[in-house]
Amino acid sequence: MRIWTAIVVLTSSWLVSGLVASQPINATVAIADEKIAPSGSISQANNTQKPIAIDKSEFGIARVDARGKVNFIPTFRVPLQEGSKYGWRIQLKDYQGEVTWREVLRLPKPPETWATDDGENFTVSADGTESVMRRKTLAKDGVIENYWTIAAGDPPGKHKIQVYVDDRLIATFDFEVFPVDRQQSTGRNRSL
């Protein structure tokens, strides 16, 4: 509201005084109360602006051991086995604070169902093959991450995940979800 008022006052004073500017004056810079983040940067908790830099990005599966500890195993092949978890983690360089990220997941064909833990900021394309999730998280030790769990009816084949921060693509993961031999997955191998 104040920006429009300043522009109207400046414009009307120029018309009254007969002043014609060769270039328009950017009134928003003169009166803005908040800093505007430059394109391709993210706000940290202390309101300083810093361009985003990636230290490391990786894709893989997460396995939980008997003590409940999650072990991340880098791979681009995910077994199509109910309960298997796959996902990504990205280490932001010298970054602490809150990060808003967006993930686009593309499947080769629609799954039987789509679901998330909280359902917030989650959409699915009309053809059912693409989801978009938006999250705001605290980057603990500069790390952001997201995991999916294989459910009944999930399709095998080539998948793709793209991760964005401030509408800037920061990572792309192409991976394959492959069917698991039923005998192999149960641990019962036949030998002849």
PDB file of C-alpha atoms in Angstrom:
ATOM      1  CA  MET A   1       0.000   0.000   0.000  1.00  0.00           C
ATOM      2  CA  ARG A   2       2.798   2.456   0.893  1.00  0.00           C
ATOM      3  CA  ILE A   3       4.647   1.682  -2.327  1.00  0.00           C
ATOM      4  CA  TRP A   4       1.658   2.715  -4.462  1.00  0.00           C
ATOM      5  CA  THR A   5       1.234   5.886  -2.399  1.00  0.00           C
ATOM      6  CA  ALA A   6       4.887   6.811  -2.922  1.00  0.00           C
ATOM      7  CA  ILE A   7       4.643   6.209  -6.672  1.00  0.00           C
ATOM      8  CA  VAL A   8       1.426   8.271  -6.968  1.00  0.00           C
ATOM      9  CA  VAL A   9       2.920  11.147  -4.933  1.00  0.00           C
ATOM     10  CA  LEU A  10       6.162  11.102  -6.949  1.00  0.00           C
ATOM     11  CA  THR A  11       4.320  10.892 -10.273  1.00  0.00           C
ATOM     12  CA  SER A  12       1.868  13.696  -9.444  1.00  0.00           C
ATOM     13  CA  SER A  13       4.681  15.957  -8.178  1.00  0.00           C
ATOM     14  CA  TRP A  14       6.591  15.420 -11.452  1.00  0.00           C
ATOM     15  CA  LEU A  15       3.501  16.301 -13.490  1.00  0.00           C
ATOM     16  CA  VAL A  16       2.794  19.452 -11.437  1.00  0.00           C
ATOM     17  CA  SER A  17       6.393  20.666 -11.581  1.00  0.00           C
ATOM     18  CA  GLY A  18       6.810  19.761 -15.249  1.00  0.00           C
ATOM     19  CA  LEU A  19       9.720  17.407 -14.485  1.00  0.00           C
ATOM     20  CA  VAL A  20      10.173  14.608 -16.977  1.00  0.00           C
ATOM     21  CA  ALA A  21      12.575  11.857 -15.968  1.00  0.00           C
ATOM     22  CA  SER A  22      14.603  10.101 -18.629  1.00  0.00           C
ATOM     23  CA  GLN A  23      14.519   6.888 -16.562  1.00  0.00           C
ATOM     24  CA  PRO A  24      11.886   5.814 -14.039  1.00  0.00           C
ATOM     25  CA  ILE A  25      12.859   5.895 -10.367  1.00  0.00           C
ATOM     26  CA  ASN A  26      12.586   2.590  -8.515  1.00  0.00           C
ATOM     27  CA  ALA A  27      10.567   3.754  -5.503  1.00  0.00           C
ATOM     28  CA  THR A  28      10.394   0.279  -3.937  1.00  0.00           C
ATOM     29  CA  VAL A  29      14.128   0.292  -3.184  1.00  0.00           C
ATOM     30  CA  ALA A  30      13.905   3.614  -1.363  1.00  0.00           C
ATOM     31  CA  ILE A  31      11.066   2.657   0.982  1.00  0.00           C
ATOM     32  CA  ALA A  32      11.156  -1.132   1.336  1.00  0.00           C
ATOM     33  CA  ASP A  33      11.261  -2.278   4.986  1.00  0.00           C
ATOM     34  CA  GLU A  34      12.393  -5.854   4.345  1.00  0.00           C
ATOM     35  CA  LYS A  35      15.332  -7.166   2.394  1.00  0.00           C
ATOM     36  CA  ILE A  36      14.368  -8.933  -0.801  1.00  0.00           C
ATOM     37  CA  ALA A  37      16.254 -12.156  -1.421  1.00  0.00           C
ATOM     38  CA  PRO A  38      18.134 -12.236  -4.708  1.00  0.00           C
ATOM     39  CA  SER A  39      17.048 -14.932  -7.132  1.00  0.00           C
ATOM     40  CA  GLY A  40      18.615 -18.326  -6.392  1.00  0.00           C
ATOM     41  CA  SER A  41      19.228 -17.696  -2.690  1.00  0.00           C
ATOM     42  CA  ILE A  42      17.562 -18.903   0.472  1.00  0.00           C
ATOM     43  CA  SER A  43      16.853 -17.172   3.769  1.00  0.00           C
ATOM     44  CA  GLN A  44      18.554 -18.482   6.837  1.00  0.00           C
ATOM     45  CA  ALA A  45      17.047 -18.243  10.298  1.00  0.00           C
ATOM     46  CA  ASN A  46      19.073 -15.103  11.061  1.00  0.00           C
ATOM     47  CA  ASN A  47      17.621 -13.340   7.975  1.00  0.00           C
ATOM     48  CA  THR A  48      20.911 -13.144   6.099  1.00  0.00           C
ATOM     49  CA  GLN A  49      20.899 -14.027   2.427  1.00  0.00           C
ATOM     50  CA  LYS A  50      23.309 -16.613   1.115  1.00  0.00           C
ATOM     51  CA  PRO A  51      23.476 -18.279  -2.276  1.00  0.00           C
ATOM     52  CA  ILE A  52      22.773 -21.981  -2.049  1.00  0.00           C
ATOM     53  CA  ALA A  53      25.668 -24.349  -2.622  1.00  0.00           C
ATOM     54  CA  ILE A  54      25.561 -28.142  -2.603  1.00  0.00           C
ATOM     55  CA  ASP A  55      28.288 -30.117  -0.851  1.00  0.00           C
ATOM     56  CA  LYS A  56      26.870 -33.539  -1.679  1.00  0.00           C
ATOM     57  CA  SER A  57      23.686 -35.090  -3.055  1.00  0.00           C
ATOM     58  CA  GLU A  58      22.912 -38.775  -3.005  1.00  0.00           C
ATOM     59  CA  PHE A  59      20.113 -41.225  -3.655  1.00  0.00           C
ATOM     60  CA  GLY A  60      19.648 -44.623  -2.106  1.00  0.00           C
ATOM     61  CA  ILE A  61      17.697 -46.968   0.097  1.00  0.00           C
ATOM     62  CA  ALA A  62      17.243 -46.726   3.852  1.00  0.00           C
ATOM     63  CA  ARG A  63      17.471 -49.860   5.976  1.00  0.00           C
ATOM     64  CA  VAL A  64      16.546 -49.924   9.644  1.00  0.00           C
ATOM     65  CA  ASP A  65      18.644 -52.239  11.811  1.00  0.00           C
ATOM     66  CA  ALA A  66      17.486 -54.182  14.918  1.00  0.00           C
ATOM     67  CA  ARG A  67      18.263 -51.180  17.169  1.00  0.00           C
ATOM     68  CA  GLY A  68      16.154 -48.834  15.022  1.00  0.00           C
ATOM     69  CA  LYS A  69      19.125 -47.031  13.477  1.00  0.00           C
ATOM     70  CA  VAL A  70      18.610 -45.963   9.866  1.00  0.00           C
ATOM     71  CA  ASN A  71      21.428 -46.911   7.491  1.00  0.00           C
ATOM     72  CA  PHE A  72      21.582 -45.129   4.142  1.00  0.00           C
ATOM     73  CA  ILE A  73      22.885 -47.257   1.261  1.00  0.00           C
ATOM     74  CA  PRO A  74      23.691 -45.300  -1.924  1.00  0.00           C
ATOM     75  CA  THR A  75      22.250 -47.023  -5.018  1.00  0.00           C
ATOM     76  CA  PHE A  76      20.131 -46.286  -8.077  1.00  0.00           C
ATOM     77  CA  ARG A  77      18.371 -49.678  -7.946  1.00  0.00           C
ATOM     78  CA  VAL A  78      15.457 -50.076  -5.533  1.00  0.00           C
ATOM     79  CA  PRO A  79      13.862 -53.482  -4.858  1.00  0.00           C
ATOM     80  CA  LEU A  80      10.103 -53.543  -5.451  1.00  0.00           C
ATOM     81  CA  GLN A  81       9.409 -54.987  -2.028  1.00  0.00           C
ATOM     82  CA  GLU A  82       6.659 -53.692   0.250  1.00  0.00           C
ATOM     83  CA  GLY A  83       8.152 -51.676   3.087  1.00  0.00           C
ATOM     84  CA  SER A  84      11.434 -50.878   1.296  1.00  0.00           C
ATOM     85  CA  LYS A  85      12.381 -47.211   1.686  1.00  0.00           C
ATOM     86  CA  TYR A  86      14.141 -45.111  -0.914  1.00  0.00           C
ATOM     87  CA  GLY A  87      14.975 -41.452  -1.146  1.00  0.00           C
ATOM     88  CA  TRP A  88      17.521 -38.684  -1.293  1.00  0.00           C
ATOM     89  CA  ARG A  89      19.590 -36.533   0.973  1.00  0.00           C
ATOM     90  CA  ILE A  90      21.384 -33.335   0.100  1.00  0.00           C
ATOM     91  CA  GLN A  91      24.146 -31.665   2.115  1.00  0.00           C
ATOM     92  CA  LEU A  92      23.979 -27.883   1.749  1.00  0.00           C
ATOM     93  CA  LYS A  93      27.375 -26.231   2.023  1.00  0.00           C
ATOM     94  CA  ASP A  94      27.861 -24.081   5.154  1.00  0.00           C
ATOM     95  CA  TYR A  95      24.121 -23.800   5.752  1.00  0.00           C
ATOM     96  CA  GLN A  96      22.013 -23.888   8.892  1.00  0.00           C
ATOM     97  CA  GLY A  97      18.378 -22.888   9.187  1.00  0.00           C
ATOM     98  CA  GLU A  98      15.024 -23.444   7.586  1.00  0.00           C
ATOM     99  CA  VAL A  99      14.760 -24.497   3.946  1.00  0.00           C
ATOM    100  CA  THR A 100      11.719 -24.678   1.681  1.00  0.00           C
ATOM    101  CA  TRP A 101      12.135 -27.370  -0.944  1.00  0.00           C
ATOM    102  CA  ARG A 102      10.007 -28.943  -3.657  1.00  0.00           C
ATOM    103  CA  GLU A 103      10.254 -32.508  -4.937  1.00  0.00           C
ATOM    104  CA  VAL A 104       8.867 -33.777  -8.231  1.00  0.00           C
ATOM    105  CA  LEU A 105       8.566 -37.596  -8.460  1.00  0.00           C
ATOM    106  CA  ARG A 106       7.830 -39.150 -11.866  1.00  0.00           C
ATOM    107  CA  LEU A 107       6.790 -42.801 -12.206  1.00  0.00           C
ATOM    108  CA  PRO A 108       6.597 -44.926 -15.389  1.00  0.00           C
ATOM    109  CA  LYS A 109       2.866 -45.527 -14.758  1.00  0.00           C
ATOM    110  CA  PRO A 110       0.396 -44.655 -11.994  1.00  0.00           C
ATOM    111  CA  PRO A 111       0.579 -46.604  -8.713  1.00  0.00           C
ATOM    112  CA  GLU A 112      -2.571 -48.081  -7.191  1.00  0.00           C
ATOM    113  CA  THR A 113      -2.497 -45.366  -4.503  1.00  0.00           C
ATOM    114  CA  TRP A 114      -0.573 -42.217  -3.572  1.00  0.00           C
ATOM    115  CA  ALA A 115      -0.055 -41.270   0.072  1.00  0.00           C
ATOM    116  CA  THR A 116       2.198 -39.163   2.292  1.00  0.00           C
ATOM    117  CA  ASP A 117       2.642 -39.063   6.054  1.00  0.00           C
ATOM    118  CA  ASP A 118       0.970 -35.690   6.501  1.00  0.00           C
ATOM    119  CA  GLY A 119      -0.666 -35.025   3.117  1.00  0.00           C
ATOM    120  CA  GLU A 120       0.271 -31.339   3.287  1.00  0.00           C
ATOM    121  CA  ASN A 121       1.419 -29.555   0.149  1.00  0.00           C
ATOM    122  CA  PHE A 122       1.125 -32.685  -1.959  1.00  0.00           C
ATOM    123  CA  THR A 123      -0.428 -32.864  -5.432  1.00  0.00           C
ATOM    124  CA  VAL A 124      -0.710 -35.567  -8.096  1.00  0.00           C
ATOM    125  CA  SER A 125      -0.907 -34.994 -11.864  1.00  0.00           C
ATOM    126  CA  ALA A 126      -4.131 -35.753 -13.741  1.00  0.00           C
ATOM    127  CA  ASP A 127      -2.610 -38.900 -15.284  1.00  0.00           C
ATOM    128  CA  GLY A 128      -1.406 -40.116 -11.849  1.00  0.00           C
ATOM    129  CA  THR A 129       2.257 -40.510 -12.829  1.00  0.00           C
ATOM    130  CA  GLU A 130       3.734 -37.413 -11.162  1.00  0.00           C
ATOM    131  CA  SER A 131       3.608 -35.992  -7.666  1.00  0.00           C
ATOM    132  CA  VAL A 132       4.775 -32.642  -6.365  1.00  0.00           C
ATOM    133  CA  MET A 133       5.563 -32.223  -2.682  1.00  0.00           C
ATOM    134  CA  ARG A 134       6.501 -28.968  -0.972  1.00  0.00           C
ATOM    135  CA  ARG A 135       8.066 -28.919   2.484  1.00  0.00           C
ATOM    136  CA  LYS A 136       9.670 -26.478   4.842  1.00  0.00           C
ATOM    137  CA  THR A 137      12.226 -28.166   7.092  1.00  0.00           C
ATOM    138  CA  LEU A 138      15.060 -27.293   9.405  1.00  0.00           C
ATOM    139  CA  ALA A 139      18.309 -28.283   7.711  1.00  0.00           C
ATOM    140  CA  LYS A 140      19.939 -30.123  10.608  1.00  0.00           C
ATOM    141  CA  ASP A 141      23.692 -29.927  10.017  1.00  0.00           C
ATOM    142  CA  GLY A 142      22.852 -28.526   6.564  1.00  0.00           C
ATOM    143  CA  VAL A 143      21.072 -31.723   5.425  1.00  0.00           C
ATOM    144  CA  ILE A 144      17.654 -31.940   3.766  1.00  0.00           C
ATOM    145  CA  GLU A 145      16.150 -35.303   2.834  1.00  0.00           C
ATOM    146  CA  ASN A 146      13.002 -37.190   1.882  1.00  0.00           C
ATOM    147  CA  TYR A 147      12.092 -40.888   1.709  1.00  0.00           C
ATOM    148  CA  TRP A 148       9.285 -42.922   0.144  1.00  0.00           C
ATOM    149  CA  THR A 149       8.104 -46.395   1.188  1.00  0.00           C
ATOM    150  CA  ILE A 150       7.237 -49.041  -1.416  1.00  0.00           C
ATOM    151  CA  ALA A 151       3.555 -50.015  -1.143  1.00  0.00           C
ATOM    152  CA  ALA A 152       1.436 -52.685  -2.828  1.00  0.00           C
ATOM    153  CA  GLY A 153       0.627 -51.606  -6.366  1.00  0.00           C
ATOM    154  CA  ASP A 154       3.731 -49.453  -6.905  1.00  0.00           C
ATOM    155  CA  PRO A 155       5.050 -49.833 -10.454  1.00  0.00           C
ATOM    156  CA  PRO A 156       8.461 -51.200 -11.406  1.00  0.00           C
ATOM    157  CA  GLY A 157      10.594 -49.377 -13.956  1.00  0.00           C
ATOM    158  CA  LYS A 158      12.455 -46.103 -14.446  1.00  0.00           C
ATOM    159  CA  HIS A 159      11.653 -43.336 -11.965  1.00  0.00           C
ATOM    160  CA  LYS A 160      12.933 -39.772 -11.593  1.00  0.00           C
ATOM    161  CA  ILE A 161      13.094 -37.345  -8.682  1.00  0.00           C
ATOM    162  CA  GLN A 162      13.957 -33.660  -9.092  1.00  0.00           C
ATOM    163  CA  VAL A 163      14.610 -31.474  -6.042  1.00  0.00           C
ATOM    164  CA  TYR A 164      14.255 -27.687  -6.118  1.00  0.00           C
ATOM    165  CA  VAL A 165      15.094 -24.946  -3.623  1.00  0.00           C
ATOM    166  CA  ASP A 166      13.762 -21.452  -4.423  1.00  0.00           C
ATOM    167  CA  ASP A 167      12.567 -22.757  -7.807  1.00  0.00           C
ATOM    168  CA  ARG A 168      16.161 -23.679  -8.669  1.00  0.00           C
ATOM    169  CA  LEU A 169      16.824 -27.309  -9.615  1.00  0.00           C
ATOM    170  CA  ILE A 170      19.530 -28.533  -7.235  1.00  0.00           C
ATOM    171  CA  ALA A 171      19.462 -32.316  -7.844  1.00  0.00           C
ATOM    172  CA  THR A 172      18.074 -34.936 -10.237  1.00  0.00           C
ATOM    173  CA  PHE A 173      17.986 -38.642  -9.428  1.00  0.00           C
ATOM    174  CA  ASP A 174      17.191 -41.228 -12.125  1.00  0.00           C
ATOM    175  CA  PHE A 175      16.659 -44.663 -10.602  1.00  0.00           C
ATOM    176  CA  GLU A 176      15.042 -48.009 -11.284  1.00  0.00           C
ATOM    177  CA  VAL A 177      12.562 -49.901  -9.137  1.00  0.00           C
ATOM    178  CA  PHE A 178      13.010 -53.580  -9.989  1.00  0.00           C
ATOM    179  CA  PRO A 179      10.876 -56.654  -9.178  1.00  0.00           C
ATOM    180  CA  VAL A 180      12.361 -59.019  -6.608  1.00  0.00           C
ATOM    181  CA  ASP A 181      12.235 -62.762  -7.060  1.00  0.00           C
ATOM    182  CA  ARG A 182       9.714 -63.965  -4.460  1.00  0.00           C
ATOM    183  CA  GLN A 183      11.899 -66.898  -3.344  1.00  0.00           C
ATOM    184  CA  GLN A 184      14.919 -64.640  -3.001  1.00  0.00           C
ATOM    185  CA  SER A 185      13.032 -62.043  -0.938  1.00  0.00           C
ATOM    186  CA  THR A 186      11.774 -64.647   1.553  1.00  0.00           C
ATOM    187  CA  GLY A 187      15.200 -66.196   1.929  1.00  0.00           C
ATOM    188  CA  ARG A 188      14.084 -69.585   0.587  1.00  0.00           C
ATOM    189  CA  ASN A 189      16.309 -70.506  -2.301  1.00  0.00           C
ATOM    190  CA  ARG A 190      15.857 -73.791  -4.020  1.00  0.00           C
ATOM    191  CA  SER A 191      18.877 -75.673  -5.116  1.00  0.00           C
ATOM    192  CA  LEU A 192      18.607 -78.595  -7.468  1.00  0.00           C
TER     193      LEU A 192
END
